[in-house]
Amino acid sequence: MTEAMKASTERAQDAPGQWVDTGQGRARARLSARTRHPLAWLNSALSHRRGVQTDRSVPGGADEVLQRLAEMPLSVWTYGFDHPSVRHMGPMAQDFAAAFGLGSTDRRISVADANGVCMAAIQALHRRLVELETEVAQLRSAREEL
């Protein structure tokens, strides 16, 4: 493991719920993307899409992701090509883009962005659950002492 990777891992452990800066490997990732996915890279380079435009910044941590996710409206719909009995539920792409400022367009939700938001929210919920379990254990032990 390189020194930069060790430092990045230590920073991630020191500040749970905060993002790890991956900017140092960005040039290598872009070069790899050009060689592995040349058509996708060419489309991205030639198109004018440069990310979602929103007033809100990208969330700073997992707790903020969880808060924005809780505030985001969910909808139920049926696609025109589906049978009327088939229903889908989730956020509208425009609401997702406005809440998180992620992705290249506000017309669709990237699977990577949706997964990242879900993982961050799960991490925040896990931390809250651990805190509550610790508090409950302390209250039970205090009750037994009485």
CSV table of C-alpha atoms in Angstrom, one decimal:
chain,number,residue,atom,x,y,z
A,1,MET,CA,0.0,0.0,0.0
A,2,THR,CA,1.4,3.4,-1.0
A,3,GLU,CA,1.9,6.2,1.5
A,4,ALA,CA,-0.9,8.2,-0.1
A,5,MET,CA,-3.3,5.3,0.2
A,6,LYS,CA,-2.4,4.8,3.9
A,7,ALA,CA,-2.9,8.6,4.6
A,8,SER,CA,-6.3,8.5,2.7
A,9,THR,CA,-7.4,5.5,4.7
A,10,GLU,CA,-6.4,7.1,8.0
A,11,ARG,CA,-8.2,10.3,7.1
A,12,ALA,CA,-11.4,8.2,6.3
A,13,GLN,CA,-11.2,6.4,9.7
A,14,ASP,CA,-10.5,9.7,11.6
A,15,ALA,CA,-13.6,11.4,10.2
A,16,PRO,CA,-16.4,8.9,9.6
A,17,GLY,CA,-19.1,10.3,7.3
A,18,GLN,CA,-16.7,12.6,5.5
A,19,TRP,CA,-15.6,12.1,1.9
A,20,VAL,CA,-12.2,10.9,1.0
A,21,ASP,CA,-10.5,13.2,-1.6
A,22,THR,CA,-9.6,11.1,-4.7
A,23,GLY,CA,-8.3,14.0,-6.7
A,24,GLN,CA,-4.7,12.7,-6.7
A,25,GLY,CA,-5.6,9.8,-9.0
A,26,ARG,CA,-7.9,11.8,-11.3
A,27,ALA,CA,-5.5,12.1,-14.2
A,28,ARG,CA,-4.8,8.4,-14.2
A,29,ALA,CA,-8.6,7.7,-14.0
A,30,ARG,CA,-9.3,9.9,-17.0
A,31,LEU,CA,-6.6,8.3,-19.0
A,32,SER,CA,-7.9,4.9,-18.1
A,33,ALA,CA,-11.5,6.0,-19.0
A,34,ARG,CA,-10.3,7.1,-22.5
A,35,THR,CA,-8.8,3.7,-23.2
A,36,ARG,CA,-11.4,1.5,-21.6
A,37,HIS,CA,-14.5,3.3,-22.7
A,38,PRO,CA,-13.6,5.4,-25.7
A,39,LEU,CA,-17.1,6.0,-27.0
A,40,ALA,CA,-18.4,7.1,-23.7
A,41,TRP,CA,-15.4,9.4,-23.2
A,42,LEU,CA,-15.8,10.8,-26.7
A,43,ASN,CA,-19.5,11.5,-26.1
A,44,SER,CA,-18.7,13.2,-22.8
A,45,ALA,CA,-15.8,15.3,-24.3
A,46,LEU,CA,-17.9,16.4,-27.3
A,47,SER,CA,-21.2,17.1,-25.5
A,48,HIS,CA,-21.8,20.3,-23.6
A,49,ARG,CA,-23.0,18.4,-20.5
A,50,ARG,CA,-20.8,19.2,-17.6
A,51,GLY,CA,-22.8,18.2,-14.6
A,52,VAL,CA,-26.1,19.2,-13.1
A,53,GLN,CA,-26.6,22.9,-12.4
A,54,THR,CA,-28.2,23.4,-9.0
A,55,ASP,CA,-28.1,25.9,-6.1
A,56,ARG,CA,-27.1,23.3,-3.7
A,57,SER,CA,-23.5,22.0,-3.3
A,58,VAL,CA,-22.6,18.3,-3.2
A,59,PRO,CA,-23.3,17.0,0.3
A,60,GLY,CA,-20.3,17.2,2.6
A,61,GLY,CA,-21.0,13.9,4.5
A,62,ALA,CA,-23.2,10.9,5.0
A,63,ASP,CA,-25.4,12.7,7.6
A,64,GLU,CA,-26.1,15.5,5.1
A,65,VAL,CA,-26.9,12.9,2.4
A,66,LEU,CA,-29.4,11.2,4.8
A,67,GLN,CA,-31.1,14.5,5.6
A,68,ARG,CA,-31.4,15.4,1.9
A,69,LEU,CA,-32.7,11.9,1.1
A,70,ALA,CA,-35.3,12.2,3.8
A,71,GLU,CA,-36.6,15.5,2.4
A,72,MET,CA,-36.7,14.3,-1.2
A,73,PRO,CA,-40.2,13.6,-2.6
A,74,LEU,CA,-41.0,10.1,-3.9
A,75,SER,CA,-43.5,9.4,-6.7
A,76,VAL,CA,-45.4,6.4,-8.0
A,77,TRP,CA,-45.8,6.0,-11.8
A,78,THR,CA,-46.5,3.7,-14.7
A,79,TYR,CA,-44.5,3.9,-17.9
A,80,GLY,CA,-46.5,4.2,-21.1
A,81,PHE,CA,-45.2,0.9,-22.4
A,82,ASP,CA,-46.0,-1.0,-19.2
A,83,HIS,CA,-49.3,-2.7,-18.4
A,84,PRO,CA,-51.4,-0.4,-16.1
A,85,SER,CA,-51.0,-2.8,-13.2
A,86,VAL,CA,-47.2,-2.4,-13.2
A,87,ARG,CA,-46.2,0.4,-10.8
A,88,HIS,CA,-42.8,2.0,-10.1
A,89,MET,CA,-41.7,4.1,-7.1
A,90,GLY,CA,-38.8,6.4,-6.6
A,91,PRO,CA,-37.6,10.0,-7.0
A,92,MET,CA,-37.9,12.0,-10.1
A,93,ALA,CA,-34.6,12.7,-11.8
A,94,GLN,CA,-35.1,16.5,-11.4
A,95,ASP,CA,-35.7,16.1,-7.7
A,96,PHE,CA,-32.6,13.9,-7.3
A,97,ALA,CA,-30.4,16.4,-9.2
A,98,ALA,CA,-31.7,19.3,-7.2
A,99,ALA,CA,-31.2,17.5,-3.9
A,100,PHE,CA,-27.7,16.2,-4.5
A,101,GLY,CA,-26.2,18.0,-7.5
A,102,LEU,CA,-24.8,14.8,-8.9
A,103,GLY,CA,-24.8,13.4,-12.4
A,104,SER,CA,-24.4,14.8,-15.9
A,105,THR,CA,-28.1,15.6,-16.5
A,106,ASP,CA,-31.3,16.1,-14.6
A,107,ARG,CA,-33.2,13.9,-17.0
A,108,ARG,CA,-32.0,10.5,-15.6
A,109,ILE,CA,-30.4,9.2,-12.4
A,110,SER,CA,-27.1,7.4,-12.8
A,111,VAL,CA,-26.9,4.0,-11.2
A,112,ALA,CA,-23.6,5.0,-9.6
A,113,ASP,CA,-25.0,8.1,-8.1
A,114,ALA,CA,-28.1,6.4,-6.8
A,115,ASN,CA,-26.0,3.6,-5.3
A,116,GLY,CA,-23.6,6.1,-3.7
A,117,VAL,CA,-26.5,8.1,-2.1
A,118,CYS,CA,-27.9,4.8,-0.8
A,119,MET,CA,-24.6,3.7,0.6
A,120,ALA,CA,-23.9,7.0,2.3
A,121,ALA,CA,-27.4,7.0,3.8
A,122,ILE,CA,-26.9,3.5,5.1
A,123,GLN,CA,-23.6,4.5,6.7
A,124,ALA,CA,-25.3,7.4,8.5
A,125,LEU,CA,-28.2,5.2,9.7
A,126,HIS,CA,-25.7,2.6,10.9
A,127,ARG,CA,-23.8,5.2,13.0
A,128,ARG,CA,-27.1,6.4,14.5
A,129,LEU,CA,-28.2,2.8,15.3
A,130,VAL,CA,-24.9,2.1,17.0
A,131,GLU,CA,-25.2,5.3,19.1
A,132,LEU,CA,-28.8,4.4,20.1
A,133,GLU,CA,-27.9,0.8,21.0
A,134,THR,CA,-25.1,2.2,23.2
A,135,GLU,CA,-27.5,4.6,24.9
A,136,VAL,CA,-30.0,1.8,25.5
A,137,ALA,CA,-27.4,-0.5,27.0
A,138,GLN,CA,-26.3,2.3,29.3
A,139,LEU,CA,-29.9,3.0,30.4
A,140,ARG,CA,-30.5,-0.7,31.0
A,141,SER,CA,-27.5,-1.0,33.2
A,142,ALA,CA,-28.4,2.1,35.1
A,143,ARG,CA,-31.9,0.7,35.6
A,144,GLU,CA,-30.5,-2.6,36.9
A,145,GLU,CA,-28.4,-0.7,39.4
A,146,LEU,CA,-31.5,0.9,40.9
